[in-house]
mmCIF file of C-alpha atoms in Angstrom:
data_model
loop_
_atom_site.group_PDB
_atom_site.id
_atom_site.type_symbol
_atom_site.label_atom_id
_atom_site.label_comp_id
_atom_site.label_asym_id
_atom_site.label_seq_id
_atom_site.Cartn_x
_atom_site.Cartn_y
_atom_site.Cartn_z
ATOM 1 C CA MET P 16 128.046 120.843 82.655
ATOM 2 C CA THR P 17 124.700 119.148 83.791
ATOM 3 C CA GLU P 18 123.866 118.027 87.345
ATOM 4 C CA GLY P 19 122.441 114.253 87.684
ATOM 5 C CA GLN P 20 120.094 112.793 90.178
ATOM 6 C CA ALA P 21 122.022 112.713 93.608
ATOM 7 C CA ALA P 22 122.497 109.706 95.068
ATOM 8 C CA ASN P 23 121.305 108.345 98.724
ATOM 9 C CA PRO P 24 123.873 105.735 100.428
ATOM 10 C CA TYR P 25 121.713 105.357 102.936
ATOM 11 C CA LEU P 26 119.072 103.126 101.332
ATOM 12 C CA GLU P 27 117.605 100.100 102.163
ATOM 13 C CA PRO P 28 115.966 96.671 101.263
ATOM 14 C CA LYS P 29 111.782 96.910 100.903
ATOM 15 C CA ILE P 30 109.920 95.469 103.740
ATOM 16 C CA SER P 31 107.103 92.907 102.591
ATOM 17 C CA VAL P 32 104.729 91.772 104.893
ATOM 18 C CA LYS P 33 102.243 89.001 103.607
ATOM 19 C CA GLN P 34 99.592 87.166 104.717
ATOM 20 C CA ASN P 35 97.477 84.019 103.313
ATOM 21 C CA TYR P 36 94.599 82.524 105.010
ATOM 22 C CA GLY P 37 93.134 79.373 103.118
ATOM 23 C CA VAL P 38 90.658 76.885 103.377
ATOM 24 C CA ASP P 39 90.724 73.369 101.435
ATOM 25 C CA LEU P 40 87.620 71.237 101.347
ATOM 26 C CA THR P 41 86.583 67.687 99.885
ATOM 27 C CA LEU P 42 83.015 66.425 100.082
ATOM 28 C CA TYR P 43 81.935 63.153 98.926
ATOM 29 C CA ASN P 44 84.963 62.150 97.402
ATOM 30 C CA SER P 45 83.809 64.232 94.124
ATOM 31 C CA LEU P 46 83.785 68.089 95.098
ATOM 32 C CA SER P 47 86.814 69.795 96.308
ATOM 33 C CA VAL P 48 86.760 73.341 97.108
ATOM 34 C CA SER P 49 89.691 75.517 97.583
ATOM 35 C CA VAL P 50 89.503 79.196 99.146
ATOM 36 C CA ASP P 51 92.378 81.518 99.718
ATOM 37 C CA LEU P 52 92.548 85.047 100.973
ATOM 38 C CA PHE P 53 95.944 86.909 100.833
ATOM 39 C CA ARG P 54 97.213 90.299 101.555
ATOM 40 C CA GLU P 55 100.816 91.969 100.613
ATOM 41 C CA LYS P 56 101.990 95.254 102.339
ATOM 42 C CA MET P 57 105.246 96.472 100.919
ATOM 43 C CA SER P 58 107.039 99.658 102.704
ATOM 44 C CA ASN P 59 110.380 101.082 102.519
ATOM 45 C CA MET P 60 110.140 101.109 98.923
ATOM 46 C CA VAL P 61 112.213 103.359 96.849
ATOM 47 C CA SER P 62 110.476 106.619 95.577
ATOM 48 C CA SER P 63 111.142 110.052 95.143
ATOM 49 C CA ALA P 64 111.574 112.157 98.509
ATOM 50 C CA THR P 65 110.633 115.258 96.937
ATOM 51 C CA ALA P 66 107.214 116.335 98.312
ATOM 52 C CA ILE P 67 108.222 117.950 101.406
ATOM 53 C CA THR P 68 111.608 118.761 100.181
ATOM 54 C CA PRO P 69 112.405 122.230 100.173
ATOM 55 C CA GLU P 70 114.039 124.036 96.709
ATOM 56 C CA TYR P 71 116.413 125.870 98.682
ATOM 57 C CA LEU P 72 118.889 122.801 99.687
ATOM 58 C CA GLY P 73 120.726 123.664 96.254
ATOM 59 C CA ILE P 74 119.791 120.780 94.555
ATOM 60 C CA PRO P 75 116.728 120.764 92.003
ATOM 61 C CA LEU P 76 113.991 118.475 93.233
ATOM 62 C CA GLY P 77 113.928 116.431 89.975
ATOM 63 C CA ASN P 78 117.740 115.515 90.961
ATOM 64 C CA PHE P 79 116.893 114.916 94.532
ATOM 65 C CA PRO P 80 118.051 111.284 95.734
ATOM 66 C CA ARG P 81 115.560 109.076 96.267
ATOM 67 C CA ALA P 82 114.368 107.745 99.711
ATOM 68 C CA ASN P 83 112.598 104.675 101.531
ATOM 69 C CA THR P 84 109.334 106.693 101.447
ATOM 70 C CA GLY P 85 107.046 104.301 99.279
ATOM 71 C CA ILE P 86 104.026 102.177 100.821
ATOM 72 C CA PHE P 87 102.201 99.585 98.757
ATOM 73 C CA GLU P 88 99.380 97.136 99.163
ATOM 74 C CA ASN P 89 97.781 94.355 97.133
ATOM 75 C CA LYS P 90 94.923 92.314 98.278
ATOM 76 C CA GLY P 91 92.607 89.964 96.927
ATOM 77 C CA TYR P 92 91.309 86.310 96.742
ATOM 78 C CA GLU P 93 91.337 82.813 94.958
ATOM 79 C CA ILE P 94 88.456 80.594 94.697
ATOM 80 C CA ALA P 95 89.080 77.258 92.762
ATOM 81 C CA VAL P 96 85.963 74.288 92.601
ATOM 82 C CA THR P 97 86.180 70.642 90.946
ATOM 83 C CA TYR P 98 83.557 68.476 90.743
ATOM 84 C CA ALA P 99 84.593 65.116 89.532
ATOM 85 C CA LYS P 100 82.379 61.781 89.227
ATOM 86 C CA GLU P 101 82.724 58.521 87.868
ATOM 87 C CA VAL P 102 79.425 57.218 86.454
ATOM 88 C CA ASN P 103 80.797 53.784 85.357
ATOM 89 C CA LYS P 104 83.666 51.801 84.054
ATOM 90 C CA ASP P 105 83.327 53.661 81.004
ATOM 91 C CA ILE P 106 82.284 57.050 81.413
ATOM 92 C CA SER P 107 83.704 59.344 83.654
ATOM 93 C CA PHE P 108 83.890 63.452 83.954
ATOM 94 C CA SER P 109 85.076 66.290 85.993
ATOM 95 C CA VAL P 110 84.434 70.034 85.986
ATOM 96 C CA GLY P 111 85.902 73.103 87.379
ATOM 97 C CA GLY P 112 86.556 76.647 87.757
ATOM 98 C CA TRP P 113 88.539 79.069 89.177
ATOM 99 C CA LEU P 114 88.340 82.700 90.145
ATOM 100 C CA ALA P 115 91.148 85.309 91.126
ATOM 101 C CA HIS P 116 90.418 89.174 92.477
ATOM 102 C CA ALA P 117 93.588 91.149 92.714
ATOM 103 C CA LYS P 118 93.423 95.006 94.035
ATOM 104 C CA ASN P 119 96.717 96.846 94.262
ATOM 105 C CA LYS P 120 96.890 100.825 95.684
ATOM 106 C CA ILE P 121 99.810 102.990 96.162
ATOM 107 C CA ILE P 122 99.372 103.930 99.758
ATOM 108 C CA TYR P 123 101.918 106.868 99.907
ATOM 109 C CA ASN P 124 105.096 107.556 97.930
ATOM 110 C CA ASP P 125 105.704 111.000 98.480
ATOM 111 C CA GLU P 126 103.133 112.900 95.996
ATOM 112 C CA SER P 127 103.058 116.357 96.030
ATOM 113 C CA GLU P 128 99.016 117.415 96.404
ATOM 114 C CA LEU P 129 98.301 119.336 93.319
ATOM 115 C CA ALA P 130 96.442 123.285 93.846
ATOM 116 C CA GLU P 131 92.499 123.273 95.211
ATOM 117 C CA ASP P 132 91.019 123.891 91.926
ATOM 118 C CA PHE P 133 92.416 120.318 90.520
ATOM 119 C CA VAL P 134 89.295 117.944 90.137
ATOM 120 C CA TYR P 135 91.623 115.207 91.685
ATOM 121 C CA ARG P 136 94.800 116.294 93.836
ATOM 122 C CA LYS P 137 96.831 113.384 93.562
ATOM 123 C CA ARG P 138 97.487 111.452 90.611
ATOM 124 C CA SER P 139 99.435 108.172 92.084
ATOM 125 C CA GLU P 140 98.593 107.737 95.846
ATOM 126 C CA GLY P 141 95.406 106.336 96.461
ATOM 127 C CA PHE P 142 95.192 104.261 92.906
ATOM 128 C CA SER P 143 96.197 101.309 91.379
ATOM 129 C CA VAL P 144 99.705 101.294 89.509
ATOM 130 C CA GLY P 145 99.123 102.327 86.092
ATOM 131 C CA GLN P 146 96.243 104.439 86.998
ATOM 132 C CA ALA P 147 95.759 106.975 83.712
ATOM 133 C CA PHE P 148 94.041 109.840 83.777
ATOM 134 C CA GLY P 149 92.205 111.766 81.193
ATOM 135 C CA TYR P 150 89.021 114.066 80.249
ATOM 136 C CA LEU P 151 85.474 113.099 80.499
ATOM 137 C CA VAL P 152 83.563 112.967 76.989
ATOM 138 C CA ASP P 153 80.289 115.137 77.486
ATOM 139 C CA ASP P 154 77.703 113.203 75.812
ATOM 140 C CA HIS P 155 74.613 115.084 76.858
ATOM 141 C CA ASN P 156 74.015 116.060 73.147
ATOM 142 C CA GLY P 157 73.328 112.397 72.287
ATOM 143 C CA ASN P 158 76.683 111.759 70.653
ATOM 144 C CA GLY P 159 79.770 113.823 72.463
ATOM 145 C CA TYR P 160 80.821 115.683 69.448
ATOM 146 C CA PHE P 161 80.692 119.773 68.532
ATOM 147 C CA ASN P 162 78.118 119.218 65.899
ATOM 148 C CA SER P 163 77.548 123.019 64.787
ATOM 149 C CA ARG P 164 79.448 126.011 65.137
ATOM 150 C CA GLU P 165 76.636 127.495 67.214
ATOM 151 C CA GLU P 166 76.865 124.299 69.653
ATOM 152 C CA LEU P 167 80.538 125.419 69.591
ATOM 153 C CA GLU P 168 79.880 128.792 70.385
ATOM 154 C CA GLN P 169 77.533 128.397 73.140
ATOM 155 C CA SER P 170 79.704 125.992 75.296
ATOM 156 C CA ASN P 171 81.481 129.153 76.213
ATOM 157 C CA LEU P 172 84.720 127.116 77.359
ATOM 158 C CA VAL P 173 88.224 127.665 76.836
ATOM 159 C CA TYR P 174 90.457 124.702 75.604
ATOM 160 C CA GLU P 175 93.870 125.319 76.867
ATOM 161 C CA ILE P 176 94.508 121.628 75.029
ATOM 162 C CA GLY P 177 93.880 122.913 71.698
ATOM 163 C CA ALA P 178 90.758 124.662 70.431
ATOM 164 C CA PRO P 179 88.274 122.510 69.328
ATOM 165 C CA ARG P 180 86.725 122.614 66.006
ATOM 166 C CA VAL P 181 82.943 121.433 64.522
ATOM 167 C CA GLY P 182 83.449 117.580 64.737
ATOM 168 C CA ASP P 183 85.398 117.230 68.002
ATOM 169 C CA LEU P 184 85.026 115.804 71.044
ATOM 170 C CA LYS P 185 83.198 117.688 73.725
ATOM 171 C CA PHE P 186 85.006 117.713 77.293
ATOM 172 C CA TYR P 187 83.363 118.242 80.654
ATOM 173 C CA ASP P 188 84.840 121.288 82.794
ATOM 174 C CA LEU P 189 84.777 119.664 85.902
ATOM 175 C CA ASN P 190 85.838 122.313 88.015
ATOM 176 C CA ASN P 191 83.454 124.742 86.423
ATOM 177 C CA ASP P 192 85.985 127.490 85.743
ATOM 178 C CA GLY P 193 85.230 127.735 82.449
ATOM 179 C CA ILE P 194 88.424 126.016 81.044
ATOM 180 C CA VAL P 195 89.447 122.848 80.147
ATOM 181 C CA ASN P 196 92.856 122.225 81.003
ATOM 182 C CA ASP P 197 94.602 119.377 82.998
ATOM 183 C CA LYS P 198 92.829 120.376 85.930
ATOM 184 C CA ASP P 199 89.772 118.576 84.999
ATOM 185 C CA ARG P 200 91.333 115.368 84.216
ATOM 186 C CA VAL P 201 89.915 112.029 86.254
ATOM 187 C CA PRO P 202 90.617 108.701 86.440
ATOM 188 C CA LEU P 203 89.970 106.359 83.732
ATOM 189 C CA GLY P 204 90.239 102.642 84.192
ATOM 190 C CA HIS P 205 91.673 100.746 87.368
ATOM 191 C CA GLY P 206 95.680 100.759 86.317
ATOM 192 C CA ASN P 207 97.576 98.376 84.106
ATOM 193 C CA ILE P 208 96.585 94.884 85.644
ATOM 194 C CA PRO P 209 93.286 93.441 85.597
ATOM 195 C CA ARG P 210 91.563 92.762 88.839
ATOM 196 C CA TYR P 211 89.771 89.429 87.769
ATOM 197 C CA TYR P 212 91.449 86.475 86.241
ATOM 198 C CA TYR P 213 89.221 83.325 85.808
ATOM 199 C CA ALA P 214 89.343 79.934 83.837
ATOM 200 C CA PHE P 215 87.268 76.890 83.965
ATOM 201 C CA ASP P 216 87.557 73.557 82.460
ATOM 202 C CA ALA P 217 85.455 69.954 81.522
ATOM 203 C CA LYS P 218 86.869 66.767 80.795
ATOM 204 C CA VAL P 219 84.687 63.765 79.450
ATOM 205 C CA VAL P 220 85.945 60.053 79.126
ATOM 206 C CA ALA P 221 83.586 57.764 77.441
ATOM 207 C CA GLY P 222 84.941 54.251 76.524
ATOM 208 C CA ASN P 223 87.741 55.050 74.289
ATOM 209 C CA PHE P 224 87.005 58.606 73.744
ATOM 210 C CA ASP P 225 87.871 61.512 75.604
ATOM 211 C CA LEU P 226 87.376 65.378 75.229
ATOM 212 C CA ASN P 227 89.033 68.386 77.413
ATOM 213 C CA VAL P 228 87.588 71.970 77.199
ATOM 214 C CA LEU P 229 89.459 75.004 78.734
ATOM 215 C CA PHE P 230 88.057 78.405 79.195
ATOM 216 C CA GLN P 231 90.115 81.675 79.970
ATOM 217 C CA GLY P 232 89.373 84.888 80.614
ATOM 218 C CA ILE P 233 90.076 88.123 82.381
ATOM 219 C CA GLY P 234 87.562 91.135 83.854
ATOM 220 C CA ASP P 235 87.732 94.397 84.946
ATOM 221 C CA TYR P 236 90.664 95.810 82.758
ATOM 222 C CA TYR P 237 90.445 98.811 80.615
ATOM 223 C CA THR P 238 93.444 100.953 78.492
ATOM 224 C CA ILE P 239 93.571 103.962 77.045
ATOM 225 C CA ASP P 240 93.821 103.107 73.065
ATOM 226 C CA MET P 241 95.365 106.011 71.086
ATOM 227 C CA GLN P 242 98.394 104.307 69.224
ATOM 228 C CA VAL P 243 98.822 103.852 65.617
ATOM 229 C CA GLY P 244 95.260 103.085 64.038
ATOM 230 C CA ARG P 245 92.909 105.035 66.721
ATOM 231 C CA THR P 246 94.929 108.365 65.900
ATOM 232 C CA GLU P 247 94.909 109.365 62.224
ATOM 233 C CA TYR P 248 97.629 112.160 62.202
ATOM 234 C CA GLY P 249 100.660 109.679 62.689
ATOM 235 C CA TYR P 250 101.175 108.450 59.539
ATOM 236 C CA GLU P 251 99.723 109.980 56.506
ATOM 237 C CA GLY P 252 97.400 107.729 54.087
ATOM 238 C CA ILE P 253 97.010 105.011 56.630
ATOM 239 C CA TYR P 254 93.294 104.806 58.192
ATOM 240 C CA SER P 255 92.043 101.921 59.894
ATOM 241 C CA GLU P 256 88.079 100.935 60.392
ATOM 242 C CA TRP P 257 87.625 103.450 62.801
ATOM 243 C CA HIS P 258 88.189 106.474 60.500
ATOM 244 C CA LYS P 259 85.431 105.315 57.676
ATOM 245 C CA ASN P 260 82.948 106.407 59.724
ATOM 246 C CA ALA P 261 84.534 109.836 60.926
ATOM 247 C CA TRP P 262 82.573 112.568 61.861
ATOM 248 C CA THR P 263 81.440 114.912 59.088
ATOM 249 C CA ALA P 264 78.493 117.341 58.864
ATOM 250 C CA GLU P 265 77.075 114.996 55.911
ATOM 251 C CA ARG P 266 77.083 111.878 58.090
ATOM 252 C CA TYR P 267 75.559 113.869 61.220
ATOM 253 C CA ALA P 268 72.709 115.440 59.213
ATOM 254 C CA ALA P 269 71.991 111.992 57.541
ATOM 255 C CA GLY P 270 71.734 110.167 61.018
ATOM 256 C CA GLU P 271 74.494 107.834 60.148
ATOM 257 C CA LYS P 272 76.817 105.865 62.262
ATOM 258 C CA ILE P 273 79.849 108.161 63.658
ATOM 259 C CA THR P 274 82.800 106.238 64.837
ATOM 260 C CA CYS P 275 85.123 108.523 65.497
ATOM 261 C CA PRO P 276 85.920 112.728 65.535
ATOM 262 C CA ALA P 277 86.695 114.812 62.568
ATOM 263 C CA LEU P 278 89.882 113.647 61.251
ATOM 264 C CA ALA P 279 92.952 115.701 61.544
ATOM 265 C CA THR P 280 96.599 116.165 60.122
ATOM 266 C CA LYS P 281 97.910 116.863 63.704
ATOM 267 C CA VAL P 282 97.404 116.524 67.225
ATOM 268 C CA ASN P 283 94.724 118.362 68.444
ATOM 269 C CA SER P 284 92.208 118.222 71.766
ATOM 270 C CA ASN P 285 90.592 114.887 70.590
ATOM 271 C CA HIS P 286 93.995 113.307 70.557
ATOM 272 C CA GLU P 287 94.347 114.009 74.630
ATOM 273 C CA GLU P 288 93.983 111.251 76.676
ATOM 274 C CA ASN P 289 90.147 110.792 77.192
ATOM 275 C CA SER P 290 86.845 108.426 77.635
ATOM 276 C CA PHE P 291 86.609 107.908 74.306
ATOM 277 C CA PHE P 292 89.719 105.827 73.620
ATOM 278 C CA LEU P 293 88.946 103.843 76.917
ATOM 279 C CA GLU P 294 88.624 100.519 75.620
ATOM 280 C CA ASP P 295 87.177 97.744 78.250
ATOM 281 C CA LYS P 296 89.521 94.530 77.413
ATOM 282 C CA SER P 297 87.596 92.033 79.478
ATOM 283 C CA TYR P 298 87.296 88.941 77.482
ATOM 284 C CA LEU P 299 86.451 85.195 77.371
ATOM 285 C CA ARG P 300 88.201 82.984 75.599
ATOM 286 C CA LEU P 301 87.906 79.297 74.533
ATOM 287 C CA LYS P 302 91.206 78.574 75.052
ATOM 288 C CA ASN P 303 91.603 74.728 74.184
ATOM 289 C CA VAL P 304 89.725 71.873 72.901
ATOM 290 C CA GLU P 305 91.095 68.225 72.553
ATOM 291 C CA ILE P 306 89.363 65.573 71.473
ATOM 292 C CA GLY P 307 91.118 62.084 71.512
ATOM 293 C CA TYR P 308 90.699 58.572 70.517
ATOM 294 C CA THR P 309 92.675 55.627 72.374
ATOM 295 C CA PHE P 310 93.004 52.625 69.955
ATOM 296 C CA PRO P 311 91.671 49.494 71.856
ATOM 297 C CA ARG P 312 94.425 47.199 73.356
ATOM 298 C CA ARG P 313 93.953 44.161 70.565
ATOM 299 C CA ILE P 314 95.312 46.816 68.173
ATOM 300 C CA SER P 315 98.293 48.386 69.760
ATOM 301 C CA LYS P 316 99.395 44.623 70.567
ATOM 302 C CA LEU P 317 99.705 44.448 66.697
ATOM 303 C CA ILE P 318 102.905 46.584 67.311
ATOM 304 C CA ARG P 319 103.783 46.032 70.531
ATOM 305 C CA ALA P 320 102.608 48.923 71.829
ATOM 306 C CA GLU P 321 101.218 49.594 75.326
ATOM 307 C CA LYS P 322 98.901 52.714 74.228
ATOM 308 C CA ILE P 323 98.192 54.600 70.867
ATOM 309 C CA ARG P 324 96.427 57.806 70.959
ATOM 310 C CA LEU P 325 95.169 60.067 68.193
ATOM 311 C CA ALA P 326 94.386 63.492 68.996
ATOM 312 C CA LEU P 327 92.621 66.692 67.283
ATOM 313 C CA SER P 328 92.980 69.736 69.244
ATOM 314 C CA GLY P 329 92.576 73.653 68.553
ATOM 315 C CA GLN P 330 94.045 76.508 70.445
ATOM 316 C CA ASN P 331 92.343 80.090 71.010
ATOM 317 C CA LEU P 332 89.072 79.228 68.637
ATOM 318 C CA LEU P 333 86.262 81.821 69.887
ATOM 319 C CA THR P 334 86.888 85.010 71.986
ATOM 320 C CA TRP P 335 84.480 87.229 73.544
ATOM 321 C CA HIS P 336 85.060 90.796 73.997
ATOM 322 C CA ARG P 337 83.832 94.540 74.745
ATOM 323 C CA LEU P 338 86.084 96.134 72.160
ATOM 324 C CA THR P 339 84.661 98.523 70.240
ATOM 325 C CA THR P 340 86.306 97.246 67.568
ATOM 326 C CA GLY P 341 87.100 93.822 65.368
ATOM 327 C CA GLU P 342 90.565 94.746 63.946
ATOM 328 C CA TYR P 343 92.598 93.742 67.299
ATOM 329 C CA GLY P 344 92.065 91.264 69.827
ATOM 330 C CA PRO P 345 91.783 92.215 73.869
ATOM 331 C CA GLU P 346 95.038 91.812 74.496
ATOM 332 C CA GLY P 347 96.777 94.195 72.649
ATOM 333 C CA ASP P 348 96.421 96.753 70.101
ATOM 334 C CA TYR P 349 96.982 98.022 66.413
ATOM 335 C CA THR P 350 100.875 97.635 66.769
ATOM 336 C CA THR P 351 100.993 94.015 68.560
ATOM 337 C CA ILE P 352 100.708 90.652 66.838
ATOM 338 C CA PRO P 353 97.312 89.068 67.195
ATOM 339 C CA VAL P 354 96.790 85.773 69.257
ATOM 340 C CA TYR P 355 96.807 83.005 66.674
ATOM 341 C CA ARG P 356 94.095 80.399 66.155
ATOM 342 C CA LEU P 357 96.049 77.015 66.266
ATOM 343 C CA TYR P 358 94.873 73.413 65.013
ATOM 344 C CA ASN P 359 97.113 70.602 65.931
ATOM 345 C CA ILE P 360 96.687 66.842 65.370
ATOM 346 C CA GLY P 361 98.905 64.097 66.700
ATOM 347 C CA LEU P 362 99.295 60.579 67.352
ATOM 348 C CA SER P 363 101.075 59.072 70.143
ATOM 349 C CA VAL P 364 102.308 55.819 70.585
ATOM 350 C CA LYS P 365 103.884 54.675 73.839
ATOM 351 C CA PHE P 366 105.713 51.701 74.367
#
């Protein structure tokens, strides 16, 4: 018989305290500005209560009942600006932008503190939700790989995460104990939620023609991409663009471009979460463009219509990003369907 997690009949609802401060301004009947500051603090959240629970209570710590101990905070701001102007009866335009910044943090979740020789003694408290930890690649030699047997031997490091080969990644021994292991892991990225969202748009009306443009993007967002396509050992014979320029002694000696550690047929030290696989998923996208033409009134009257408009539009037309590959987009990876580029033409008739 296997004992499961013990229940806690005294759990209570979480407590959320929200604050919001805003200012809305309109100047000269053309410029509008909106600024909002927000902060939300949640306490009494359900989390594990094992950090200070003695093991002699008779219940394994992994099965100990959860309790209302968690404290979480999210804060940030939003700014929106729009300028609209009517030049004359035939020409008008508007431009605007929106920016939001939010940063969340786990203040307390009853996390046990790791031993003193850990570079970071906590892995969740004080960090954002979904904070990743991994090894830092040591690129002091110019490329971050063990490029020779001599270089490998002179490192004088023991890798408890798998003995490295020539062509494998080099990692920092951050606590200087001569061993590369879990104690050397550091935060990579800022959690699994982007910290910046933004957009800006423009609209122009000139006679019977109109144009609408929308840009949208995110910033300060990183993920560790180690799924199929970046790691070569998972599916025999299936490789990506990364692996075409993998480390080899010949490629290194010739000074050629290297985009991947030496290939392997099984998991090794390269495939531990590390900064080599950290991708900046920030991007700016031309989200939508629409060009329209409204037929003159005399033409719509021919079919007794109030308005006839022809429109041509495109979605997801261009994306500027910081990825080190163009094989997938910033919103996904090798395992996801990419964002489609769409074109539409439409005719609307209003009676």
